[in-house]
DNA sequence: GCGACAG
DNA sequence: ATCTTGTCGC
């Protein structure tokens, strides 16, 4: 029996120990297949949190027409929420629903952008890293706020960024000004990708807002507006 | 012991 | 994350 990628009903203490073990399996160098389809994932909640709603949007990536992106598939999956939100243990709460959404896809993406941290996590296993490990797919974490790590002030211009470092100096991500004079986003590789490559992809997928198109669209789908189904 | 704390 | 109107700005 190999260590499971996930188990339910784990006490926080055990969940943390599992994260430490799983983080050892992460690959932080590029092992990326040619990207033809990239996806954005985000989770939302309904019924005061009783229902978890996962949204995945798949975009077509064409080297010739880049950076033009077009949506080719989108899925929404709902299921009962089974874990509370505990800082540091977000993946245990969101991944089950995310997997349900991925299972409904007819096209599997070669790269996935996740709303949350990659390795910029206390035990280096943010939701993007955990999901990447599970799907064995390259993932990038794009968070709207900081969970851990220190960083200097970021320049005000779009594209400016500074490293996010953990105690000891290890670089675990980047604080990126994705829009001029707008609050920066926290980018960190999840799995099978380096920080540099992660930044490259986030930058090339930026549209009119501060979030890259994949997560921006998934955000819209997962949030209680956009009256669609899945 | 006292804060900090993705979504 | 979610609860929520109007309002400021391009």
JSON list of C-alpha atoms (C1' of nucleotides) in Angstrom, two decimals:
[
{"chain": "A", "resi": 1, "resn": "UNK", "atom": "CA", "xyz": [0.00, 0.00, 0.00]},
{"chain": "A", "resi": 2, "resn": "UNK", "atom": "CA", "xyz": [1.34, 3.42, -0.93]},
{"chain": "A", "resi": 3, "resn": "UNK", "atom": "CA", "xyz": [0.55, 6.56, 0.95]},
{"chain": "A", "resi": 4, "resn": "UNK", "atom": "CA", "xyz": [-2.84, 7.81, -0.19]},
{"chain": "A", "resi": 5, "resn": "UNK", "atom": "CA", "xyz": [-3.00, 11.22, -1.74]},
{"chain": "A", "resi": 6, "resn": "UNK", "atom": "CA", "xyz": [-5.88, 12.03, 0.52]},
{"chain": "A", "resi": 7, "resn": "UNK", "atom": "CA", "xyz": [-7.96, 10.69, 3.36]},
{"chain": "A", "resi": 8, "resn": "UNK", "atom": "CA", "xyz": [-11.09, 12.06, 4.92]},
{"chain": "A", "resi": 9, "resn": "UNK", "atom": "CA", "xyz": [-11.80, 12.60, 8.55]},
{"chain": "A", "resi": 10, "resn": "UNK", "atom": "CA", "xyz": [-8.20, 13.33, 9.30]},
{"chain": "A", "resi": 11, "resn": "UNK", "atom": "CA", "xyz": [-7.55, 15.37, 12.38]},
{"chain": "A", "resi": 12, "resn": "UNK", "atom": "CA", "xyz": [-5.75, 18.62, 11.54]},
{"chain": "A", "resi": 13, "resn": "UNK", "atom": "CA", "xyz": [-2.60, 17.24, 13.07]},
{"chain": "A", "resi": 14, "resn": "UNK", "atom": "CA", "xyz": [-2.64, 14.19, 10.78]},
{"chain": "A", "resi": 15, "resn": "UNK", "atom": "CA", "xyz": [-3.62, 16.21, 7.75]},
{"chain": "A", "resi": 16, "resn": "UNK", "atom": "CA", "xyz": [-0.58, 18.39, 8.34]},
{"chain": "A", "resi": 17, "resn": "UNK", "atom": "CA", "xyz": [1.69, 15.38, 8.60]},
{"chain": "A", "resi": 18, "resn": "UNK", "atom": "CA", "xyz": [0.25, 14.06, 5.32]},
{"chain": "A", "resi": 19, "resn": "UNK", "atom": "CA", "xyz": [0.97, 17.39, 3.64]},
{"chain": "A", "resi": 20, "resn": "UNK", "atom": "CA", "xyz": [4.59, 17.23, 4.71]},
{"chain": "A", "resi": 21, "resn": "UNK", "atom": "CA", "xyz": [4.91, 13.77, 3.16]},
{"chain": "A", "resi": 22, "resn": "UNK", "atom": "CA", "xyz": [3.12, 14.66, -0.06]},
{"chain": "A", "resi": 23, "resn": "UNK", "atom": "CA", "xyz": [5.18, 17.80, -0.55]},
{"chain": "A", "resi": 24, "resn": "UNK", "atom": "CA", "xyz": [8.24, 15.57, -0.98]},
{"chain": "A", "resi": 25, "resn": "UNK", "atom": "CA", "xyz": [6.71, 14.21, -4.18]},
{"chain": "A", "resi": 26, "resn": "UNK", "atom": "CA", "xyz": [6.36, 17.59, -5.85]},
{"chain": "A", "resi": 27, "resn": "UNK", "atom": "CA", "xyz": [8.40, 18.33, -8.94]},
{"chain": "A", "resi": 28, "resn": "UNK", "atom": "CA", "xyz": [9.48, 21.95, -9.19]},
{"chain": "A", "resi": 29, "resn": "UNK", "atom": "CA", "xyz": [11.25, 21.72, -12.53]},
{"chain": "A", "resi": 30, "resn": "UNK", "atom": "CA", "xyz": [9.49, 21.83, -15.88]},
{"chain": "A", "resi": 31, "resn": "UNK", "atom": "CA", "xyz": [7.89, 18.62, -17.06]},
{"chain": "A", "resi": 32, "resn": "UNK", "atom": "CA", "xyz": [5.27, 20.07, -19.30]},
{"chain": "A", "resi": 33, "resn": "UNK", "atom": "CA", "xyz": [3.68, 18.60, -22.41]},
{"chain": "A", "resi": 34, "resn": "UNK", "atom": "CA", "xyz": [2.96, 20.95, -25.29]},
{"chain": "A", "resi": 35, "resn": "UNK", "atom": "CA", "xyz": [0.09, 23.10, -24.06]},
{"chain": "A", "resi": 36, "resn": "UNK", "atom": "CA", "xyz": [-2.99, 22.98, -26.26]},
{"chain": "A", "resi": 37, "resn": "UNK", "atom": "CA", "xyz": [-5.58, 23.40, -23.54]},
{"chain": "A", "resi": 38, "resn": "UNK", "atom": "CA", "xyz": [-5.19, 25.13, -20.22]},
{"chain": "A", "resi": 39, "resn": "UNK", "atom": "CA", "xyz": [-7.78, 25.21, -17.46]},
{"chain": "A", "resi": 40, "resn": "UNK", "atom": "CA", "xyz": [-8.77, 27.46, -14.62]},
{"chain": "A", "resi": 41, "resn": "UNK", "atom": "CA", "xyz": [-10.31, 26.09, -11.42]},
{"chain": "A", "resi": 42, "resn": "UNK", "atom": "CA", "xyz": [-12.15, 27.75, -8.58]},
{"chain": "A", "resi": 43, "resn": "UNK", "atom": "CA", "xyz": [-14.46, 26.74, -5.79]},
{"chain": "A", "resi": 44, "resn": "UNK", "atom": "CA", "xyz": [-17.50, 28.53, -4.46]},
{"chain": "A", "resi": 45, "resn": "UNK", "atom": "CA", "xyz": [-20.13, 27.76, -1.83]},
{"chain": "A", "resi": 46, "resn": "UNK", "atom": "CA", "xyz": [-23.90, 27.82, -1.56]},
{"chain": "A", "resi": 47, "resn": "UNK", "atom": "CA", "xyz": [-26.47, 27.31, 1.18]},
{"chain": "A", "resi": 48, "resn": "UNK", "atom": "CA", "xyz": [-24.37, 29.08, 3.71]},
{"chain": "A", "resi": 49, "resn": "UNK", "atom": "CA", "xyz": [-21.47, 26.75, 2.95]},
{"chain": "A", "resi": 50, "resn": "UNK", "atom": "CA", "xyz": [-23.37, 23.45, 2.99]},
{"chain": "A", "resi": 51, "resn": "UNK", "atom": "CA", "xyz": [-22.81, 22.93, -0.73]},
{"chain": "A", "resi": 52, "resn": "UNK", "atom": "CA", "xyz": [-19.46, 23.17, -2.49]},
{"chain": "A", "resi": 53, "resn": "UNK", "atom": "CA", "xyz": [-19.45, 24.22, -6.11]},
{"chain": "A", "resi": 54, "resn": "UNK", "atom": "CA", "xyz": [-16.40, 23.58, -8.27]},
{"chain": "A", "resi": 55, "resn": "UNK", "atom": "CA", "xyz": [-15.97, 25.24, -11.64]},
{"chain": "A", "resi": 56, "resn": "UNK", "atom": "CA", "xyz": [-13.45, 24.36, -14.34]},
{"chain": "A", "resi": 57, "resn": "UNK", "atom": "CA", "xyz": [-13.04, 26.32, -17.54]},
{"chain": "A", "resi": 58, "resn": "UNK", "atom": "CA", "xyz": [-10.91, 24.96, -20.37]},
{"chain": "A", "resi": 59, "resn": "UNK", "atom": "CA", "xyz": [-9.35, 27.40, -22.79]},
{"chain": "A", "resi": 60, "resn": "UNK", "atom": "CA", "xyz": [-7.70, 26.73, -26.10]},
{"chain": "A", "resi": 61, "resn": "UNK", "atom": "CA", "xyz": [-4.08, 27.78, -26.38]},
{"chain": "A", "resi": 62, "resn": "UNK", "atom": "CA", "xyz": [-2.94, 28.34, -29.94]},
{"chain": "A", "resi": 63, "resn": "UNK", "atom": "CA", "xyz": [0.71, 29.41, -30.32]},
{"chain": "A", "resi": 64, "resn": "UNK", "atom": "CA", "xyz": [-0.17, 31.13, -33.58]},
{"chain": "A", "resi": 65, "resn": "UNK", "atom": "CA", "xyz": [-3.04, 33.25, -32.33]},
{"chain": "A", "resi": 66, "resn": "UNK", "atom": "CA", "xyz": [-1.73, 33.70, -28.78]},
{"chain": "A", "resi": 67, "resn": "UNK", "atom": "CA", "xyz": [-2.45, 35.46, -26.53]},
{"chain": "A", "resi": 68, "resn": "UNK", "atom": "CA", "xyz": [-6.00, 35.07, -27.82]},
{"chain": "A", "resi": 69, "resn": "UNK", "atom": "CA", "xyz": [-7.85, 32.55, -25.71]},
{"chain": "A", "resi": 70, "resn": "UNK", "atom": "CA", "xyz": [-11.20, 30.96, -26.37]},
{"chain": "A", "resi": 71, "resn": "UNK", "atom": "CA", "xyz": [-13.35, 28.89, -24.03]},
{"chain": "A", "resi": 72, "resn": "UNK", "atom": "CA", "xyz": [-13.92, 25.42, -25.39]},
{"chain": "A", "resi": 73, "resn": "UNK", "atom": "CA", "xyz": [-15.51, 23.78, -22.35]},
{"chain": "A", "resi": 74, "resn": "UNK", "atom": "CA", "xyz": [-16.77, 24.63, -18.90]},
{"chain": "A", "resi": 75, "resn": "UNK", "atom": "CA", "xyz": [-18.11, 22.45, -16.12]},
{"chain": "A", "resi": 76, "resn": "UNK", "atom": "CA", "xyz": [-19.75, 23.06, -12.76]},
{"chain": "A", "resi": 77, "resn": "UNK", "atom": "CA", "xyz": [-19.92, 20.30, -10.19]},
{"chain": "A", "resi": 78, "resn": "UNK", "atom": "CA", "xyz": [-21.75, 20.45, -6.87]},
{"chain": "A", "resi": 79, "resn": "UNK", "atom": "CA", "xyz": [-21.53, 18.22, -3.83]},
{"chain": "A", "resi": 80, "resn": "UNK", "atom": "CA", "xyz": [-22.01, 18.45, -0.06]},
{"chain": "A", "resi": 81, "resn": "UNK", "atom": "CA", "xyz": [-19.27, 20.28, 1.79]},
{"chain": "A", "resi": 82, "resn": "UNK", "atom": "CA", "xyz": [-17.40, 17.92, 4.09]},
{"chain": "A", "resi": 83, "resn": "UNK", "atom": "CA", "xyz": [-14.65, 19.96, 5.67]},
{"chain": "A", "resi": 84, "resn": "UNK", "atom": "CA", "xyz": [-14.55, 23.36, 7.35]},
{"chain": "A", "resi": 85, "resn": "UNK", "atom": "CA", "xyz": [-12.15, 26.03, 6.23]},
{"chain": "A", "resi": 86, "resn": "UNK", "atom": "CA", "xyz": [-8.93, 25.86, 8.21]},
{"chain": "A", "resi": 87, "resn": "UNK", "atom": "CA", "xyz": [-6.02, 28.07, 7.13]},
{"chain": "A", "resi": 88, "resn": "UNK", "atom": "CA", "xyz": [-3.34, 25.76, 5.76]},
{"chain": "A", "resi": 89, "resn": "UNK", "atom": "CA", "xyz": [-5.74, 22.91, 5.09]},
{"chain": "A", "resi": 90, "resn": "UNK", "atom": "CA", "xyz": [-7.70, 24.43, 2.24]},
{"chain": "A", "resi": 91, "resn": "UNK", "atom": "CA", "xyz": [-7.01, 21.61, -0.19]},
{"chain": "A", "resi": 92, "resn": "UNK", "atom": "CA", "xyz": [-8.82, 19.10, 2.01]},
{"chain": "A", "resi": 93, "resn": "UNK", "atom": "CA", "xyz": [-11.93, 21.22, 1.71]},
{"chain": "A", "resi": 94, "resn": "UNK", "atom": "CA", "xyz": [-11.78, 22.09, -1.98]},
{"chain": "A", "resi": 95, "resn": "UNK", "atom": "CA", "xyz": [-10.13, 19.23, -3.84]},
{"chain": "A", "resi": 96, "resn": "UNK", "atom": "CA", "xyz": [-12.97, 16.69, -3.63]},
{"chain": "A", "resi": 97, "resn": "UNK", "atom": "CA", "xyz": [-15.33, 18.95, -5.54]},
{"chain": "A", "resi": 98, "resn": "UNK", "atom": "CA", "xyz": [-12.59, 19.98, -7.95]},
{"chain": "A", "resi": 99, "resn": "UNK", "atom": "CA", "xyz": [-11.97, 16.33, -8.84]},
{"chain": "A", "resi": 100, "resn": "UNK", "atom": "CA", "xyz": [-15.67, 15.89, -9.48]},
{"chain": "A", "resi": 101, "resn": "UNK", "atom": "CA", "xyz": [-15.55, 18.72, -11.98]},
{"chain": "A", "resi": 102, "resn": "UNK", "atom": "CA", "xyz": [-12.43, 17.38, -13.72]},
{"chain": "A", "resi": 103, "resn": "UNK", "atom": "CA", "xyz": [-14.07, 13.98, -14.05]},
{"chain": "A", "resi": 104, "resn": "UNK", "atom": "CA", "xyz": [-16.79, 15.56, -16.18]},
{"chain": "A", "resi": 105, "resn": "UNK", "atom": "CA", "xyz": [-14.40, 17.14, -18.65]},
{"chain": "A", "resi": 106, "resn": "UNK", "atom": "CA", "xyz": [-14.20, 15.69, -22.14]},
{"chain": "A", "resi": 107, "resn": "UNK", "atom": "CA", "xyz": [-10.89, 17.46, -22.78]},
{"chain": "A", "resi": 108, "resn": "UNK", "atom": "CA", "xyz": [-7.99, 17.11, -20.37]},
{"chain": "A", "resi": 109, "resn": "UNK", "atom": "CA", "xyz": [-5.77, 20.23, -20.08]},
{"chain": "A", "resi": 110, "resn": "UNK", "atom": "CA", "xyz": [-1.97, 20.08, -20.09]},
{"chain": "A", "resi": 111, "resn": "UNK", "atom": "CA", "xyz": [-1.79, 22.98, -17.63]},
{"chain": "A", "resi": 112, "resn": "UNK", "atom": "CA", "xyz": [-4.08, 24.07, -14.80]},
{"chain": "A", "resi": 113, "resn": "UNK", "atom": "CA", "xyz": [-4.29, 27.37, -12.97]},
{"chain": "A", "resi": 114, "resn": "UNK", "atom": "CA", "xyz": [-5.76, 27.23, -9.49]},
{"chain": "A", "resi": 115, "resn": "UNK", "atom": "CA", "xyz": [-7.22, 29.92, -7.27]},
{"chain": "A", "resi": 116, "resn": "UNK", "atom": "CA", "xyz": [-4.98, 29.62, -4.21]},
{"chain": "A", "resi": 117, "resn": "UNK", "atom": "CA", "xyz": [-1.36, 28.87, -3.31]},
{"chain": "A", "resi": 118, "resn": "UNK", "atom": "CA", "xyz": [0.97, 26.38, -4.93]},
{"chain": "A", "resi": 119, "resn": "UNK", "atom": "CA", "xyz": [4.08, 25.73, -2.82]},
{"chain": "A", "resi": 120, "resn": "UNK", "atom": "CA", "xyz": [3.75, 29.10, -1.09]},
{"chain": "A", "resi": 121, "resn": "UNK", "atom": "CA", "xyz": [2.38, 27.22, 1.87]},
{"chain": "A", "resi": 122, "resn": "UNK", "atom": "CA", "xyz": [3.69, 26.48, 5.40]},
{"chain": "A", "resi": 123, "resn": "UNK", "atom": "CA", "xyz": [4.37, 22.86, 4.44]},
{"chain": "A", "resi": 124, "resn": "UNK", "atom": "CA", "xyz": [4.71, 23.53, 0.71]},
{"chain": "A", "resi": 125, "resn": "UNK", "atom": "CA", "xyz": [1.42, 21.95, -0.21]},
{"chain": "A", "resi": 126, "resn": "UNK", "atom": "CA", "xyz": [-1.12, 24.60, -1.11]},
{"chain": "A", "resi": 127, "resn": "UNK", "atom": "CA", "xyz": [-4.28, 23.60, -2.95]},
{"chain": "A", "resi": 128, "resn": "UNK", "atom": "CA", "xyz": [-2.64, 24.01, -6.37]},
{"chain": "A", "resi": 129, "resn": "UNK", "atom": "CA", "xyz": [0.25, 21.73, -5.41]},
{"chain": "A", "resi": 130, "resn": "UNK", "atom": "CA", "xyz": [-2.04, 19.12, -3.90]},
{"chain": "A", "resi": 131, "resn": "UNK", "atom": "CA", "xyz": [-4.32, 19.10, -6.93]},
{"chain": "A", "resi": 132, "resn": "UNK", "atom": "CA", "xyz": [-1.39, 18.90, -9.32]},
{"chain": "A", "resi": 133, "resn": "UNK", "atom": "CA", "xyz": [-0.02, 15.91, -7.48]},
{"chain": "A", "resi": 134, "resn": "UNK", "atom": "CA", "xyz": [-3.41, 14.24, -7.56]},
{"chain": "A", "resi": 135, "resn": "UNK", "atom": "CA", "xyz": [-4.03, 14.84, -11.25]},
{"chain": "A", "resi": 136, "resn": "UNK", "atom": "CA", "xyz": [-0.36, 14.38, -12.12]},
{"chain": "A", "resi": 137, "resn": "UNK", "atom": "CA", "xyz": [-0.72, 17.55, -14.15]},
{"chain": "A", "resi": 138, "resn": "UNK", "atom": "CA", "xyz": [1.30, 20.79, -14.13]},
{"chain": "A", "resi": 139, "resn": "UNK", "atom": "CA", "xyz": [-0.45, 23.35, -11.91]},
{"chain": "A", "resi": 140, "resn": "UNK", "atom": "CA", "xyz": [0.11, 26.98, -10.96]},
{"chain": "A", "resi": 141, "resn": "UNK", "atom": "CA", "xyz": [-1.32, 28.66, -7.89]},
{"chain": "A", "resi": 142, "resn": "UNK", "atom": "CA", "xyz": [-2.60, 32.23, -8.21]},
{"chain": "A", "resi": 143, "resn": "UNK", "atom": "CA", "xyz": [-3.79, 33.61, -4.87]},
{"chain": "A", "resi": 144, "resn": "UNK", "atom": "CA", "xyz": [-5.35, 36.97, -4.21]},
{"chain": "A", "resi": 145, "resn": "UNK", "atom": "CA", "xyz": [-3.72, 37.30, -0.81]},
{"chain": "A", "resi": 146, "resn": "UNK", "atom": "CA", "xyz": [-0.78, 35.99, 1.18]},
{"chain": "A", "resi": 147, "resn": "UNK", "atom": "CA", "xyz": [-0.78, 32.88, 3.31]},
{"chain": "A", "resi": 148, "resn": "UNK", "atom": "CA", "xyz": [2.87, 32.71, 4.28]},
{"chain": "A", "resi": 149, "resn": "UNK", "atom": "CA", "xyz": [6.25, 34.09, 3.30]},
{"chain": "A", "resi": 150, "resn": "UNK", "atom": "CA", "xyz": [7.86, 37.52, 3.30]},
{"chain": "A", "resi": 151, "resn": "UNK", "atom": "CA", "xyz": [8.47, 39.95, 0.47]},
{"chain": "A", "resi": 152, "resn": "UNK", "atom": "CA", "xyz": [9.60, 43.45, -0.36]},
{"chain": "A", "resi": 153, "resn": "UNK", "atom": "CA", "xyz": [7.34, 46.11, -1.82]},
{"chain": "A", "resi": 154, "resn": "UNK", "atom": "CA", "xyz": [6.36, 45.45, -5.42]},
{"chain": "A", "resi": 155, "resn": "UNK", "atom": "CA", "xyz": [6.79, 47.99, -8.20]},
{"chain": "A", "resi": 156, "resn": "UNK", "atom": "CA", "xyz": [3.61, 49.73, -9.31]},
{"chain": "A", "resi": 157, "resn": "UNK", "atom": "CA", "xyz": [3.80, 48.75, -12.95]},
{"chain": "A", "resi": 158, "resn": "UNK", "atom": "CA", "xyz": [2.17, 45.77, -14.55]},
{"chain": "A", "resi": 159, "resn": "UNK", "atom": "CA", "xyz": [4.67, 42.92, -14.73]},
{"chain": "A", "resi": 160, "resn": "UNK", "atom": "CA", "xyz": [6.71, 44.06, -11.75]},
{"chain": "A", "resi": 161, "resn": "UNK", "atom": "CA", "xyz": [7.32, 41.35, -9.19]},
{"chain": "A", "resi": 162, "resn": "UNK", "atom": "CA", "xyz": [9.41, 40.46, -6.16]},
{"chain": "A", "resi": 163, "resn": "UNK", "atom": "CA", "xyz": [10.22, 37.04, -4.74]},
{"chain": "A", "resi": 164, "resn": "UNK", "atom": "CA", "xyz": [8.21, 35.59, -1.88]},
{"chain": "A", "resi": 165, "resn": "UNK", "atom": "CA", "xyz": [10.57, 33.88, 0.53]},
{"chain": "A", "resi": 166, "resn": "UNK", "atom": "CA", "xyz": [10.13, 31.48, 3.40]},
{"chain": "A", "resi": 167, "resn": "UNK", "atom": "CA", "xyz": [12.15, 31.58, 6.58]},
{"chain": "A", "resi": 168, "resn": "UNK", "atom": "CA", "xyz": [15.65, 30.57, 5.64]},
{"chain": "A", "resi": 169, "resn": "UNK", "atom": "CA", "xyz": [15.52, 32.37, 2.34]},
{"chain": "A", "resi": 170, "resn": "UNK", "atom": "CA", "xyz": [13.92, 29.73, 0.17]},
{"chain": "A", "resi": 171, "resn": "UNK", "atom": "CA", "xyz": [12.01, 31.33, -2.70]},
{"chain": "A", "resi": 172, "resn": "UNK", "atom": "CA", "xyz": [8.51, 29.87, -2.67]},
{"chain": "A", "resi": 173, "resn": "UNK", "atom": "CA", "xyz": [6.71, 32.18, -5.05]},
{"chain": "A", "resi": 174, "resn": "UNK", "atom": "CA", "xyz": [6.36, 35.66, -6.50]},
{"chain": "A", "resi": 175, "resn": "UNK", "atom": "CA", "xyz": [4.28, 38.69, -5.66]},
{"chain": "A", "resi": 176, "resn": "UNK", "atom": "CA", "xyz": [3.20, 39.93, -9.07]},
{"chain": "A", "resi": 177, "resn": "UNK", "atom": "CA", "xyz": [1.70, 43.27, -10.02]},
{"chain": "A", "resi": 178, "resn": "UNK", "atom": "CA", "xyz": [-0.61, 41.91, -12.67]},
{"chain": "A", "resi": 179, "resn": "UNK", "atom": "CA", "xyz": [-2.32, 45.27, -13.15]},
{"chain": "A", "resi": 180, "resn": "UNK", "atom": "CA", "xyz": [-0.85, 48.71, -12.71]},
{"chain": "A", "resi": 181, "resn": "UNK", "atom": "CA", "xyz": [-1.58, 50.15, -9.30]},
{"chain": "A", "resi": 182, "resn": "UNK", "atom": "CA", "xyz": [-3.80, 47.24, -8.36]},
{"chain": "A", "resi": 183, "resn": "UNK", "atom": "CA", "xyz": [-3.24, 44.90, -5.44]},
{"chain": "A", "resi": 184, "resn": "UNK", "atom": "CA", "xyz": [-0.72, 42.24, -6.54]},
{"chain": "A", "resi": 185, "resn": "UNK", "atom": "CA", "xyz": [-1.38, 38.50, -6.82]},
{"chain": "A", "resi": 186, "resn": "UNK", "atom": "CA", "xyz": [0.70, 35.69, -5.30]},
{"chain": "A", "resi": 187, "resn": "UNK", "atom": "CA", "xyz": [2.01, 33.26, -7.87]},
{"chain": "A", "resi": 188, "resn": "UNK", "atom": "CA", "xyz": [3.64, 29.97, -6.95]},
{"chain": "A", "resi": 189, "resn": "UNK", "atom": "CA", "xyz": [4.27, 26.75, -8.84]},
{"chain": "A", "resi": 190, "resn": "UNK", "atom": "CA", "xyz": [2.15, 23.80, -7.86]},
{"chain": "A", "resi": 191, "resn": "UNK", "atom": "CA", "xyz": [3.63, 20.77, -9.58]},
{"chain": "A", "resi": 192, "resn": "UNK", "atom": "CA", "xyz": [5.85, 19.90, -12.57]},
{"chain": "A", "resi": 193, "resn": "UNK", "atom": "CA", "xyz": [6.69, 23.56, -13.17]},
{"chain": "A", "resi": 194, "resn": "UNK", "atom": "CA", "xyz": [9.30, 26.11, -12.05]},
{"chain": "A", "resi": 195, "resn": "UNK", "atom": "CA", "xyz": [8.49, 29.53, -10.67]},
{"chain": "A", "resi": 196, "resn": "UNK", "atom": "CA", "xyz": [9.89, 31.21, -13.78]},
{"chain": "A", "resi": 197, "resn": "UNK", "atom": "CA", "xyz": [7.75, 29.15, -16.09]},
{"chain": "A", "resi": 198, "resn": "UNK", "atom": "CA", "xyz": [4.74, 29.76, -13.84]},
{"chain": "A", "resi": 199, "resn": "UNK", "atom": "CA", "xyz": [5.23, 33.49, -14.11]},
{"chain": "A", "resi": 200, "resn": "UNK", "atom": "CA", "xyz": [5.60, 33.22, -17.87]},
{"chain": "A", "resi": 201, "resn": "UNK", "atom": "CA", "xyz": [2.25, 31.51, -18.19]},
{"chain": "A", "resi": 202, "resn": "UNK", "atom": "CA", "xyz": [0.45, 33.85, -15.83]},
{"chain": "A", "resi": 203, "resn": "UNK", "atom": "CA", "xyz": [1.78, 36.87, -17.69]},
{"chain": "A", "resi": 204, "resn": "UNK", "atom": "CA", "xyz": [0.84, 35.56, -21.08]},
{"chain": "A", "resi": 205, "resn": "UNK", "atom": "CA", "xyz": [-2.67, 34.74, -19.91]},
{"chain": "A", "resi": 206, "resn": "UNK", "atom": "CA", "xyz": [-3.42, 38.16, -18.45]},
{"chain": "A", "resi": 207, "resn": "UNK", "atom": "CA", "xyz": [-6.37, 39.92, -19.96]},
{"chain": "A", "resi": 208, "resn": "UNK", "atom": "CA", "xyz": [-8.06, 43.11, -18.83]},
{"chain": "A", "resi": 209, "resn": "UNK", "atom": "CA", "xyz": [-8.16, 42.30, -15.12]},
{"chain": "A", "resi": 210, "resn": "UNK", "atom": "CA", "xyz": [-5.58, 41.36, -12.52]},
{"chain": "A", "resi": 211, "resn": "UNK", "atom": "CA", "xyz": [-6.36, 37.65, -12.66]},
{"chain": "A", "resi": 212, "resn": "UNK", "atom": "CA", "xyz": [-5.20, 35.50, -15.57]},
{"chain": "A", "resi": 213, "resn": "UNK", "atom": "CA", "xyz": [-8.11, 34.53, -17.84]},
{"chain": "A", "resi": 214, "resn": "UNK", "atom": "CA", "xyz": [-8.33, 30.87, -16.76]},
{"chain": "A", "resi": 215, "resn": "UNK", "atom": "CA", "xyz": [-8.94, 31.61, -13.06]},
{"chain": "A", "resi": 216, "resn": "UNK", "atom": "CA", "xyz": [-10.89, 34.76, -13.79]},
{"chain": "A", "resi": 217, "resn": "UNK", "atom": "CA", "xyz": [-13.40, 32.81, -15.85]},
{"chain": "A", "resi": 218, "resn": "UNK", "atom": "CA", "xyz": [-13.51, 29.95, -13.35]},
{"chain": "A", "resi": 219, "resn": "UNK", "atom": "CA", "xyz": [-14.08, 32.52, -10.62]},
{"chain": "A", "resi": 220, "resn": "UNK", "atom": "CA", "xyz": [-17.05, 33.93, -12.46]},
{"chain": "A", "resi": 221, "resn": "UNK", "atom": "CA", "xyz": [-18.48, 30.46, -12.97]},
{"chain": "A", "resi": 222, "resn": "UNK", "atom": "CA", "xyz": [-17.94, 29.36, -9.38]},
{"chain": "A", "resi": 223, "resn": "UNK", "atom": "CA", "xyz": [-19.35, 32.51, -7.85]},
{"chain": "A", "resi": 224, "resn": "UNK", "atom": "CA", "xyz": [-23.07, 32.64, -7.28]},
{"chain": "A", "resi": 225, "resn": "UNK", "atom": "CA", "xyz": [-23.74, 34.87, -10.25]},
{"chain": "A", "resi": 226, "resn": "UNK", "atom": "CA", "xyz": [-23.62, 33.51, -13.82]},
{"chain": "A", "resi": 227, "resn": "UNK", "atom": "CA", "xyz": [-26.88, 31.54, -13.66]},
{"chain": "A", "resi": 228, "resn": "UNK", "atom": "CA", "xyz": [-25.68, 28.40, -15.38]},
{"chain": "A", "resi": 229, "resn": "UNK", "atom": "CA", "xyz": [-25.62, 24.73, -14.61]},
{"chain": "A", "resi": 230, "resn": "UNK", "atom": "CA", "xyz": [-23.13, 21.87, -14.66]},
{"chain": "B", "resi": 1, "resn": "DG", "atom": "C1'", "xyz": [2.20, 33.48, 25.28]},
{"chain": "B", "resi": 2, "resn": "DC", "atom": "C1'", "xyz": [0.65, 36.53, 21.22]},
{"chain": "B", "resi": 3, "resn": "DG", "atom": "C1'", "xyz": [-0.47, 37.22, 16.39]},
{"chain": "B", "resi": 4, "resn": "DA", "atom": "C1'", "xyz": [-1.23, 35.43, 11.51]},
{"chain": "B", "resi": 5, "resn": "DC", "atom": "C1'", "xyz": [-4.13, 32.95, 8.81]},
{"chain": "B", "resi": 6, "resn": "DA", "atom": "C1'", "xyz": [-5.22, 30.97, 0.73]},
{"chain": "B", "resi": 7, "resn": "DG", "atom": "C1'", "xyz": [-10.69, 30.35, 0.11]},
{"chain": "C", "resi": 1, "resn": "DA", "atom": "C1'", "xyz": [-15.78, 31.98, 0.72]},
{"chain": "C", "resi": 2, "resn": "DT", "atom": "C1'", "xyz": [-20.34, 34.73, 1.67]},
{"chain": "C", "resi": 3, "resn": "DC", "atom": "C1'", "xyz": [-23.63, 38.58, 3.21]},
{"chain": "C", "resi": 4, "resn": "DT", "atom": "C1'", "xyz": [-24.80, 43.19, -0.05]},
{"chain": "C", "resi": 5, "resn": "DT", "atom": "C1'", "xyz": [-26.27, 49.35, -2.68]},
{"chain": "C", "resi": 6, "resn": "DG", "atom": "C1'", "xyz": [-24.61, 52.63, -4.35]},
{"chain": "C", "resi": 7, "resn": "DT", "atom": "C1'", "xyz": [-20.88, 54.87, -6.27]},
{"chain": "C", "resi": 8, "resn": "DC", "atom": "C1'", "xyz": [-16.40, 56.34, -8.26]},
{"chain": "C", "resi": 9, "resn": "DG", "atom": "C1'", "xyz": [-13.66, 55.85, -12.51]},
{"chain": "C", "resi": 10, "resn": "DC", "atom": "C1'", "xyz": [-12.22, 54.64, -17.35]}
]
